[in-house]
Coordinates of C-alpha atoms and ligand atoms in Angstrom, one line a residue:
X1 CA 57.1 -32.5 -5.5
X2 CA 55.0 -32.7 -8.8
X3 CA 57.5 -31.9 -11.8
X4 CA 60.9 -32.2 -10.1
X5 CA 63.1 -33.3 -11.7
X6 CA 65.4 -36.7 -10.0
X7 CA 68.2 -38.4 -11.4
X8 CA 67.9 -41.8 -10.1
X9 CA 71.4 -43.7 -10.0
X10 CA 70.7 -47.4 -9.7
X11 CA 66.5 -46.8 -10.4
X12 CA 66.4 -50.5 -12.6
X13 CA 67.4 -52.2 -9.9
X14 CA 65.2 -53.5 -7.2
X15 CA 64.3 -50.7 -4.2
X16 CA 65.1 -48.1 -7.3
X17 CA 62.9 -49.5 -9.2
X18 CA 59.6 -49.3 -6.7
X19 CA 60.9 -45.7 -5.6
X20 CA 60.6 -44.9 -9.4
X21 CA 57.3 -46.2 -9.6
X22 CA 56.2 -44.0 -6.7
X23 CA 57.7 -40.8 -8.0
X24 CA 56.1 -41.3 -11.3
X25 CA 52.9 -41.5 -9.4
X26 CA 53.5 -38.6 -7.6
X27 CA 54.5 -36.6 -11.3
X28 CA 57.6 -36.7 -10.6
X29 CA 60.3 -35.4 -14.1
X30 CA 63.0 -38.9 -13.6
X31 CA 66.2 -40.0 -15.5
X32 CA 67.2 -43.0 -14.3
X33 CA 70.8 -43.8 -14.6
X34 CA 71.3 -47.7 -14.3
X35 CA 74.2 -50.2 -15.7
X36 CA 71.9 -52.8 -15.9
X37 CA 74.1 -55.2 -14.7
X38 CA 71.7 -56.2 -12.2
X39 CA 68.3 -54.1 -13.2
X40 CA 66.2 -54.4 -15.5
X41 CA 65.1 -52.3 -17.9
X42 CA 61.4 -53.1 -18.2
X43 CA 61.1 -52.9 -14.1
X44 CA 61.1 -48.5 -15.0
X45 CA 58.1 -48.0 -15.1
X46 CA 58.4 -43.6 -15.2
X47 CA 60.4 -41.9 -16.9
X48 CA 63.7 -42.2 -18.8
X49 CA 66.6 -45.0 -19.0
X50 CA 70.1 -44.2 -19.6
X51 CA 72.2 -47.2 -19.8
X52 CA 75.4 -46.1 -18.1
X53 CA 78.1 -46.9 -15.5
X54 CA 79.2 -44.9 -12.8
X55 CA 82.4 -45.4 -13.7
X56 CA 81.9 -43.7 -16.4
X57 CA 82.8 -39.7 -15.7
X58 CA 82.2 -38.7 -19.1
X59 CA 78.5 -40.1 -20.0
X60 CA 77.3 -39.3 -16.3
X61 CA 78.7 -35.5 -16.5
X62 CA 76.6 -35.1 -19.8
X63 CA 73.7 -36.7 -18.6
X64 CA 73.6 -34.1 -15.3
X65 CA 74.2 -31.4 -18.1
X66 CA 71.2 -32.1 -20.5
X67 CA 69.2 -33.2 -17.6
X68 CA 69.6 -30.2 -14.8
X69 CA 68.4 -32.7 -12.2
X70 CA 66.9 -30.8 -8.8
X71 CA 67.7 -33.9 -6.8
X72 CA 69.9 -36.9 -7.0
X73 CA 68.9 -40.4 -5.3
X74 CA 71.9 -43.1 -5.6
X75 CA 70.6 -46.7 -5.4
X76 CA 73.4 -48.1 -7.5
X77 CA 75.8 -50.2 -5.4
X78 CA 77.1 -54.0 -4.3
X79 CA 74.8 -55.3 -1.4
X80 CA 76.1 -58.5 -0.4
X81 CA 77.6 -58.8 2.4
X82 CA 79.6 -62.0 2.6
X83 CA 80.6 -61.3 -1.3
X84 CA 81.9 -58.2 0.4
X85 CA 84.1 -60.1 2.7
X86 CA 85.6 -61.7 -0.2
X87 CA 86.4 -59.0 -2.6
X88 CA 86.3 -55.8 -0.6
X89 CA 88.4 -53.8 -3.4
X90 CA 85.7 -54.7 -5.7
X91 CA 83.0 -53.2 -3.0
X92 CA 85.5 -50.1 -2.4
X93 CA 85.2 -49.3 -6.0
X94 CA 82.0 -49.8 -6.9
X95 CA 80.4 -48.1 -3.6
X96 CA 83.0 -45.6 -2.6
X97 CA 84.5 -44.7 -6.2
X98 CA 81.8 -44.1 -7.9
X99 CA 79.4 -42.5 -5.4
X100 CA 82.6 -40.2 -5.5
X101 CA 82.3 -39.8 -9.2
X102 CA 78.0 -39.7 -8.9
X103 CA 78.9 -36.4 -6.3
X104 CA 81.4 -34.7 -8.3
X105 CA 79.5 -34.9 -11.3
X106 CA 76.7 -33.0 -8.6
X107 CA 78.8 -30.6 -7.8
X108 CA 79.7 -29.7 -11.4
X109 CA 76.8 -29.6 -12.5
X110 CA 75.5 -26.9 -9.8
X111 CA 72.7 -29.7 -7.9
X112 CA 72.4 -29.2 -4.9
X113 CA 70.4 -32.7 -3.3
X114 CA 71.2 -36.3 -2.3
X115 CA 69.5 -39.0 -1.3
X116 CA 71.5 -41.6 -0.2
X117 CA 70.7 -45.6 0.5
X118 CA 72.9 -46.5 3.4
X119 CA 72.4 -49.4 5.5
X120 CA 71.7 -50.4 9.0
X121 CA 75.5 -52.3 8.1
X122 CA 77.1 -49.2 9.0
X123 CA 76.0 -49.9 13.2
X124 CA 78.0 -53.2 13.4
X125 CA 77.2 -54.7 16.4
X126 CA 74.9 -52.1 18.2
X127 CA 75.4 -51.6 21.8
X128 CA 71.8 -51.1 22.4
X129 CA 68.7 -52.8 20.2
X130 CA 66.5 -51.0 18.8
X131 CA 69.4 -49.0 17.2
X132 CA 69.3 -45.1 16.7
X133 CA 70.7 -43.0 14.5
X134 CA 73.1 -41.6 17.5
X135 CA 74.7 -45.0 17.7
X136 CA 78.2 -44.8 16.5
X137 CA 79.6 -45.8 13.3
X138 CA 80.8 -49.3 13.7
X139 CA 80.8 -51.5 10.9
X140 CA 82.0 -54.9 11.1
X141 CA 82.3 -55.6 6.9
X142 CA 83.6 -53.8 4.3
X143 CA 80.1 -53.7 2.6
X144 CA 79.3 -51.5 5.8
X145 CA 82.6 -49.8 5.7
X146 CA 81.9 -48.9 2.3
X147 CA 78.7 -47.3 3.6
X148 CA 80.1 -45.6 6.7
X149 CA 82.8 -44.1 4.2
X150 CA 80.2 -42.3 1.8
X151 CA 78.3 -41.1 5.0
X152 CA 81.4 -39.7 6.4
X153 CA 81.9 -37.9 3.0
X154 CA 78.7 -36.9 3.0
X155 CA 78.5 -35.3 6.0
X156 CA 82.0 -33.5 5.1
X157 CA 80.2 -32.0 2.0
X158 CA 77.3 -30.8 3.5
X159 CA 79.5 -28.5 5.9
X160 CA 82.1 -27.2 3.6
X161 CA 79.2 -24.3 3.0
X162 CA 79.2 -24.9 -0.6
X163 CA 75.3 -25.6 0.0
X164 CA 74.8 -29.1 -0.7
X165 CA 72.1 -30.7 1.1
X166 CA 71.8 -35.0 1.8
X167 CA 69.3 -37.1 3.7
X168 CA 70.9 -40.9 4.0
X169 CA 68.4 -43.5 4.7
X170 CA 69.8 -46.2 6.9
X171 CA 67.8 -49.3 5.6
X172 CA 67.1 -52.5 7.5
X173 CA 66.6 -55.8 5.6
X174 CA 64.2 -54.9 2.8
X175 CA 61.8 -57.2 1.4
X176 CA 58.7 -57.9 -0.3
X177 CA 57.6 -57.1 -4.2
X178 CA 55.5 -54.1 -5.3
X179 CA 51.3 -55.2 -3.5
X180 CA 50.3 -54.2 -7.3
X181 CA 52.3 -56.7 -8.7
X182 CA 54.1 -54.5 -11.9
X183 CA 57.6 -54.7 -10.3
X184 CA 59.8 -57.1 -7.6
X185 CA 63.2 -58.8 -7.5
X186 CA 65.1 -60.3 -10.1
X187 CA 68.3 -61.6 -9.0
X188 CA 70.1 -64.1 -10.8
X189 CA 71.7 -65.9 -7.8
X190 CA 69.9 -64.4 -4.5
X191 CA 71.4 -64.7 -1.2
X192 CA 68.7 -62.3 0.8
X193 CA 66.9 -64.3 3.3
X194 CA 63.6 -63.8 1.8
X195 CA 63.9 -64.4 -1.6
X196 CA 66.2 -67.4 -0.8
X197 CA 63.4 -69.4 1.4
X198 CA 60.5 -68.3 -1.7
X199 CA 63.3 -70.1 -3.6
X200 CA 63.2 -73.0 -1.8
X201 CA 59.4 -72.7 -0.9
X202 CA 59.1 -72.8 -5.2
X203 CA 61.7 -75.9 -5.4
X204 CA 64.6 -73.8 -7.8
X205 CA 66.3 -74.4 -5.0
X206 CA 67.4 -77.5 -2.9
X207 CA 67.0 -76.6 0.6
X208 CA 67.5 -73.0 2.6
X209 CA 70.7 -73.1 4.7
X210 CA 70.5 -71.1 8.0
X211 CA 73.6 -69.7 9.2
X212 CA 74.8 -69.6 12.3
X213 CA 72.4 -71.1 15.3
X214 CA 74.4 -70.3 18.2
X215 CA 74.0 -66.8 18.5
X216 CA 73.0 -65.0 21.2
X217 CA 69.1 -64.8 20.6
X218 CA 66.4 -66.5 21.8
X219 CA 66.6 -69.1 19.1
X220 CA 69.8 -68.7 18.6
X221 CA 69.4 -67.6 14.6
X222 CA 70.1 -63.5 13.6
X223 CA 67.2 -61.4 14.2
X224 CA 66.6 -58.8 11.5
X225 CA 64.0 -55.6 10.8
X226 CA 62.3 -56.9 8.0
X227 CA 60.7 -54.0 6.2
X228 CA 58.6 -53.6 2.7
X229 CA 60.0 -52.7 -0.3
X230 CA 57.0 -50.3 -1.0
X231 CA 57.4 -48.3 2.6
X232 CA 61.0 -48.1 1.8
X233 CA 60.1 -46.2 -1.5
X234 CA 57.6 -44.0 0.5
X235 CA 60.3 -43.0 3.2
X236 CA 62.5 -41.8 -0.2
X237 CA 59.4 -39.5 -1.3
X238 CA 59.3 -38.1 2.2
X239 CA 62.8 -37.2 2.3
X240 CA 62.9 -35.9 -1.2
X241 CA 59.9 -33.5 -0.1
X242 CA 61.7 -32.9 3.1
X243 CA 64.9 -31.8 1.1
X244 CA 63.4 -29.7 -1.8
X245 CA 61.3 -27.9 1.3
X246 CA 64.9 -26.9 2.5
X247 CA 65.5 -29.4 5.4
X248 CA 68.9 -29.8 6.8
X249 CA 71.2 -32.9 6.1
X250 CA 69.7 -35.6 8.3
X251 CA 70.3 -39.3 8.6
X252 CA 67.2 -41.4 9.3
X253 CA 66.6 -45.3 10.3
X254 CA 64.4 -47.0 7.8
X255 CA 62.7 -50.2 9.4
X256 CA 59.7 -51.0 11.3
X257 CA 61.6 -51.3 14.9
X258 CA 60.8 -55.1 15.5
X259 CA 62.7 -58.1 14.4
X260 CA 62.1 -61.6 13.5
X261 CA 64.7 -64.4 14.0
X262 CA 65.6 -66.6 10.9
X263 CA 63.9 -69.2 12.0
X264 CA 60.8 -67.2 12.2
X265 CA 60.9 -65.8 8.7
X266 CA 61.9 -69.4 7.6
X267 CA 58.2 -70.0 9.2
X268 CA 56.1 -67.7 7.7
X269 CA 57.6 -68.1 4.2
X270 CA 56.3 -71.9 4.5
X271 CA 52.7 -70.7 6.2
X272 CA 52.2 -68.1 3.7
X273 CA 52.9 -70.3 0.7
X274 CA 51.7 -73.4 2.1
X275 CA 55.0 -75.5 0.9
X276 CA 57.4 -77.3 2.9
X277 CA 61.2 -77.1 2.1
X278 CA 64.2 -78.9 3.7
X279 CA 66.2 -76.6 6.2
X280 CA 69.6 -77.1 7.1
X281 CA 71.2 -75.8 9.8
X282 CA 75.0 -74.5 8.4
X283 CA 78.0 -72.6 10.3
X284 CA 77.9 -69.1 10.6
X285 CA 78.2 -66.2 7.3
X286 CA 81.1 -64.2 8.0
X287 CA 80.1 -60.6 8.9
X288 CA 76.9 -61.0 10.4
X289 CA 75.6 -59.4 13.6
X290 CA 73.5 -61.2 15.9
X291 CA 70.4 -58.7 15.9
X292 CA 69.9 -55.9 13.5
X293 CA 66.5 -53.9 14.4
X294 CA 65.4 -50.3 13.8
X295 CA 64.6 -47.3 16.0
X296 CA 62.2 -45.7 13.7
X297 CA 60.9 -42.7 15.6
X298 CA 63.1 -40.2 14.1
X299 CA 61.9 -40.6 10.4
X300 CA 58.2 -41.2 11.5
X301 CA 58.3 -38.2 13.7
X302 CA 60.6 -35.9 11.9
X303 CA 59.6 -36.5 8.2
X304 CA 55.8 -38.1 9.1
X305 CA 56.8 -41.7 7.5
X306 CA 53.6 -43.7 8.1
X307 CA 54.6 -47.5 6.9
X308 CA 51.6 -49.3 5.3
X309 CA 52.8 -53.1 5.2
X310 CA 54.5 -53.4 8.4
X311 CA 53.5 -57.4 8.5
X312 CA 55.9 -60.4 7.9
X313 CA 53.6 -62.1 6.1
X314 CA 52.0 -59.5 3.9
X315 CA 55.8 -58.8 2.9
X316 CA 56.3 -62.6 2.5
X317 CA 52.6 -62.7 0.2
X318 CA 53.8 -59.9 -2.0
X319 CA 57.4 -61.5 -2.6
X320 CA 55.8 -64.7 -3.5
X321 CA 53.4 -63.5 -5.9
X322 CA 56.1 -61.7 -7.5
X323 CA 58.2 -65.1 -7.4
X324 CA 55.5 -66.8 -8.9
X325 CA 54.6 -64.4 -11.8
X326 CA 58.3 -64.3 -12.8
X327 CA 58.4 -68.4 -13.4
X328 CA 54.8 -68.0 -15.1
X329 CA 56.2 -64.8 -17.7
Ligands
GDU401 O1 70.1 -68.4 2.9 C1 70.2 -67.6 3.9 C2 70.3 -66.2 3.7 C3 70.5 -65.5 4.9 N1 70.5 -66.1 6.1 C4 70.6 -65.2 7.3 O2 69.5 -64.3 7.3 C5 69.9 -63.1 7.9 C6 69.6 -62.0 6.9 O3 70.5 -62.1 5.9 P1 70.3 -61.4 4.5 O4 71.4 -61.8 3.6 O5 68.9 -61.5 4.0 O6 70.5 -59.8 4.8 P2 71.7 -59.1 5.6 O7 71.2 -58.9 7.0 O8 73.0 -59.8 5.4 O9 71.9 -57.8 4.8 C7 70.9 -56.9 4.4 O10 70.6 -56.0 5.4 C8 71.6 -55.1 5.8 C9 71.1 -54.3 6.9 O11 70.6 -55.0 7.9 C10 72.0 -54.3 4.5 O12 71.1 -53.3 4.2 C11 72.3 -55.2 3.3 O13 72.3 -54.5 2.1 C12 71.4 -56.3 3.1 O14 72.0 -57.2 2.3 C13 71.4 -63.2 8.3 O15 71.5 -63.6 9.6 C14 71.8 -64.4 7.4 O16 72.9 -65.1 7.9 C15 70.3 -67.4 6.2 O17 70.4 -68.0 7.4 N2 70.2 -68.2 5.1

């Protein structure tokens, strides 16, 4: 892997941003290709920044043309699902549109590999927990529409023979902030879980809402696959060695293939930081499954992904460092 080159679409951002650090590391030639409109531009760390927009045909098509990139990970897209609820054109264009624009510009300039962050969104509500990758696509929100759609083209590419190759990572809820500290989150108005209860855990905000507590649970709050930023990144290395080694097009499951309820990450974030917060139970979010959790064995087996951090509260300590060194900078 040492020396290839990777265009990294969205690398400023948060999981781009720890996947850059770890192909730096690992000698890795990267362009990262980022709007900034919600990365940063000190959080890359390796490499090269080229402020541009997806959007934008022109800039991106010269970029693959001075760059010659061996590989292409896309990180840039809208995440949130309610928001996605509310203006789905909005998460049509951004994640369909211009993933359309990121591939075409690929296919021009003669690049032949794709990494692609999809989401454990794109199962809906699985019949069977933990999920696999043979479950069908089922979304129940446009954010995981938007998902399902790029897969479906995807897929489509890969077989038309023109010799494109993908690998899409199906991620589970990601969380945590790089263990060494140099990068993390930086969301102006958060709505994750995670960073919401460090929020309240720190006072910036009031009180943490949960939604919904009359699911059908043990607790009766969603249960989720809470997995580390930093064993995310990893399972993008493996696939990008997997890939430039000449594997096929594969889709893989990216979380630890356990869950934790709400209330139970609402728990450790108030062990682990040793503050108390108000809670507030609220109605449910619109497009949320009751239980969301990973079968992992594919990617572990198939590409050897060995996860480091799989610990709620390790992924809770590294979040509220970060948390704490952003108020202190
Ligand atoms: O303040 C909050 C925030 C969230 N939740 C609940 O916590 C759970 C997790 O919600 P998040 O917003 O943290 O994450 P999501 O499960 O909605 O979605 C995330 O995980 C998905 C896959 O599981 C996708 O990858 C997506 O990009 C990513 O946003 C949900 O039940 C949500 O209702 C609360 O109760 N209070």
């Amino acid at each position: 892997m040492k020396g290839a080159r990777v265009l990294v679409a969205g690398g400023a951002g948060y999981i781009g941003s720890h996947v850059v650090k770890l192909l730096g590391e690992a000698g890795c030639e990267i362009l990262v290709y980022d709007n900034l409109s919600t990365g940063k531009e000190e959080a890359v760390l390796y490499g090269h920044l080229v402020k541009g927009d997806l959007g934008d045909r022109r800039t991106l098509e010269k970029v693959f043309r001075e760059f010659r990139p061996q590989a292409v990970m896309h990180f840039a897209a809208s995440i949130v699902v309610p928001e996605s609820v509310k203006f789905p054109l909005r998460y049509y264009r951004n994640n369909v549109v211009h993933t359309l624009n990121l591939l075409e510009a690929l296919e021009v300039s003669g690049c032949k590999l794709f990494l692609f962050s999809s989401s454990a969104a794109v199962y809906g509500i699985p019949k069977e927990i933990p999920v696999t990758e043979e479950a069908p696509l089922a979304p129940i929100n446009p954010y995981g529409e938007t998902k399902a759609t790029v897969e479906r083209m995807l897929r489509d590419l890969a077989a038309s023979g023109c010799g494109f190759r993908y690998v899409s990572l199906r991620y589970f809820n990601v969380a945590g902030a790089d263990p060494e500290g140099r990068i993390g989150f930086n969301y102006p108005e958060p709505t994750h879980l995670v960073i919401r209860a460090l929020k309240a855990a720190k006072g910036e905000i009031p009180q943490l809402e949960i939604y919904g507590t009359d699911y059908p649970t043990p607790d009766g709050t969603c249960i989720r696959d809470y997995i580390h930023v930093t064993d995310l990144a990893e399972a993008h290395l493996v696939a990008l060695d997997y890939l430039l080694s000449g594997g096929e097009s594969e889709v893989f499951n990216c979380g630890y293939g356990h869950g934790y309820s709400v209330r139970e990450v609402v728990r450790t974030v108030k062990e682990v930081t040793g503050r108390d917060f108000p809670v507030v139970e609220a109605p449910r979010r619109p497009g949320d499954p009751p239980i969301l959790v990973a079968d992992s064995r594919k990617i572990r087996e198939k590409l050897g992904w060995k996860p480091r951090y799989d610990d709620l509260a390790f992924i809770v300590k590294t979040g509220w460092e970060w948390e704490t060194r952003l108020s202190a900078s």
